[in-house]
XYZ file of C-alpha atoms in Angstrom:
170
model
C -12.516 -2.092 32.390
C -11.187 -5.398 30.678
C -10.923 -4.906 26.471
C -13.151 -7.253 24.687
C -12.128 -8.990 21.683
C -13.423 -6.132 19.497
C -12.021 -3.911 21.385
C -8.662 -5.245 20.667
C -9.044 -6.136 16.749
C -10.474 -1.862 17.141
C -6.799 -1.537 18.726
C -5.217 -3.859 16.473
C -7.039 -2.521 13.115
C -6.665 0.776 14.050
C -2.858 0.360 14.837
C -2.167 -1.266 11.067
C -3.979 2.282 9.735
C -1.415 4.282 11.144
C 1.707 1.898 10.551
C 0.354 1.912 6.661
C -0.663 5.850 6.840
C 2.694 6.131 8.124
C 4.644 4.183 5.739
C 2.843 5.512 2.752
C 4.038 9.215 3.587
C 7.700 8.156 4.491
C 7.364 6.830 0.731
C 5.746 9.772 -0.510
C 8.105 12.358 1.058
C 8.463 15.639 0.105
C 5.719 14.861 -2.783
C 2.739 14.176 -0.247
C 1.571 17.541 -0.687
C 1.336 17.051 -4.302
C -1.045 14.337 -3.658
C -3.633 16.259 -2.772
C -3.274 18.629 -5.717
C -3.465 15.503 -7.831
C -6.750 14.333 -6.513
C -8.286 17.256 -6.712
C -7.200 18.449 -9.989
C -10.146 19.845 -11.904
C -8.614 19.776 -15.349
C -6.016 17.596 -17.639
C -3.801 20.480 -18.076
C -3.948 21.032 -14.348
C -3.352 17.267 -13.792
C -0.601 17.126 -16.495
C 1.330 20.171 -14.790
C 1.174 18.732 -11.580
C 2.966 15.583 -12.970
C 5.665 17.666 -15.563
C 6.696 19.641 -12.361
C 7.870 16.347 -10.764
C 11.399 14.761 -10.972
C 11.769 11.594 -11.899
C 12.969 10.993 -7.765
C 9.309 12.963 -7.673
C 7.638 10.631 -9.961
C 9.332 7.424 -8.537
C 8.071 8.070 -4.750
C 4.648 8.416 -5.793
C 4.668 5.635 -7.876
C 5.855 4.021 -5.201
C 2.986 4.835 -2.932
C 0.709 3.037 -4.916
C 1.651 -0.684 -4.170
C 0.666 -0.074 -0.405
C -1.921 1.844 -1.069
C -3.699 -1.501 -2.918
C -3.602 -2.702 1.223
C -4.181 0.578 2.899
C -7.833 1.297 2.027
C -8.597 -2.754 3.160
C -7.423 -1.686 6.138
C -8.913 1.596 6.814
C -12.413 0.103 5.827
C -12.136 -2.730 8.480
C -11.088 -0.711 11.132
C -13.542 1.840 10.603
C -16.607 -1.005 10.483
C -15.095 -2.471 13.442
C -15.180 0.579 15.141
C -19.084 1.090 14.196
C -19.528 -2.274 15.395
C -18.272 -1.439 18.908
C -20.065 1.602 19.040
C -22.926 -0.010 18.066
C -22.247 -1.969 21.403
C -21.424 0.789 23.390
C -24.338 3.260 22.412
C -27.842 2.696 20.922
C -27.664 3.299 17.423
C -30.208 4.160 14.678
C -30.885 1.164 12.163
C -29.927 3.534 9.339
C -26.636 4.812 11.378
C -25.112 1.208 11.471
C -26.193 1.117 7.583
C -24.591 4.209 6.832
C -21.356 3.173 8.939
C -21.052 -0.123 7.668
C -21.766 0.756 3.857
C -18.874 4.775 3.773
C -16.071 2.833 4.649
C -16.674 -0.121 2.073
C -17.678 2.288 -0.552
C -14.646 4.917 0.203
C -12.246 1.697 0.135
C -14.028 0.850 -3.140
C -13.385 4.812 -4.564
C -9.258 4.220 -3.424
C -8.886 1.326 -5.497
C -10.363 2.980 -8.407
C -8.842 5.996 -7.790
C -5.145 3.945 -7.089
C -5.861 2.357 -10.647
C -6.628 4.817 -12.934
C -3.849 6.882 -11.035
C -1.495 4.789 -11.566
C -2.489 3.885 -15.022
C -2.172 7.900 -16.343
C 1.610 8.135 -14.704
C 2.612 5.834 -17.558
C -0.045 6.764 -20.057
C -0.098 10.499 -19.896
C -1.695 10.662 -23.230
C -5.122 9.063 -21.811
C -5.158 12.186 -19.205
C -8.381 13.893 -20.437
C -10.710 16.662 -18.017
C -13.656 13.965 -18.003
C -10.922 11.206 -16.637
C -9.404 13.897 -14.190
C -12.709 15.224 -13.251
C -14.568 12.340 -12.638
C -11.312 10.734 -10.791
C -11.046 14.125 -8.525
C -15.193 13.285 -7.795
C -13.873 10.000 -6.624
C -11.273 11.398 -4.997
C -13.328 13.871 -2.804
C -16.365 11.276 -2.371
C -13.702 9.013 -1.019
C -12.316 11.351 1.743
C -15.959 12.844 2.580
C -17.110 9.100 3.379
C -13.923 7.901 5.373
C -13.341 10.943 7.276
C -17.264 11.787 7.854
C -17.354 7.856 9.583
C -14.164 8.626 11.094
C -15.389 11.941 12.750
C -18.982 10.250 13.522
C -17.455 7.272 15.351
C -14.232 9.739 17.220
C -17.338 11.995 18.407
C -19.278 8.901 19.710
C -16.603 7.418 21.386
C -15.372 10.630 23.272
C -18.862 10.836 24.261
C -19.058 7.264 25.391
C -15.706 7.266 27.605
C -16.851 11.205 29.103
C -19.874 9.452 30.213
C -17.905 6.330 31.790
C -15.122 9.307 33.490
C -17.890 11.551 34.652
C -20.817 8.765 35.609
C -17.941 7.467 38.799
């Protein structure tokens, strides 16, 4: 089976995620646990902690992960559409499924670079870290993951389905 161009921008898309994933946890380090914590915090004292209990080596790798992390959600977004869009072409699709998996990945991208922003903005402006900023960041936050991971799972399951049927139908 020859790959089609989508195939390979799926390949080539797909390959950039996990060079950028990659990259941004080598920056991150031991504080990519934290990370987590952080966007889930559900209070400013909470959030505040999680910062004070950082170094300043801490503080400067996470930092740090935010300057790829203004490209990483660009490219998560296009190579999860461009996986829906071969799917689309491998499998009949609802109307409303394409909508759905064209539309999580834009808005999840959209919820990074918000999140990334106001993130970044409250490491050197701890005084503007308030519950209703943390709160309705850690919303983001979770929204965010729920949308890229829920098109990420959708499209993994159709495509296992898609190649078992191609293995199993020779």
């Amino acid at each position: 089976m020859a790959l089609t161009a989508l195939d390979r921008r799926l390949l080539g898309w797909s390959a950039a995620f996990v060079i950028s994933q990659a990259n941004i946890i080598r920056l991150l380090g031991p504080v990519a646990p934290r990370l987590a914590e952080i966007q889930t915090a559900r209070s400013a004292r909470d959030y505040t902690a999680i910062l004070d209990g950082m170094t300043d080596s801490d503080t400067a790798r996470y930092r740090s992960h935010y300057y790829p992390d203004f490209v990483h959600p660009l490219i998560y977004a296009v190579a999860l559409r461009t996986g829906a869009r071969r799917l689309a072409e491998l499998t009949p699709l609802s109307p409303g499924t394409q909508r759905v998996l064209a539309a999580a990945p834009v808005i999840s991208a959209a919820g990074d670079y918000a999140e990334n922003l106001v993130g970044l903005y409250l490491l050197s402006h701890r005084e503007r870290i308030t519950d209703a900023t943390v709160r309705t960041t850690s919303v983001v936050s979770v929204t965010k993951w729920v949308l890229a991971l829920g098109a990420l799972g959708y499209l993994s399951q159709g495509f296992v389905r898609v190649w078992a049927g191609k293995l199993f139908s020779r």
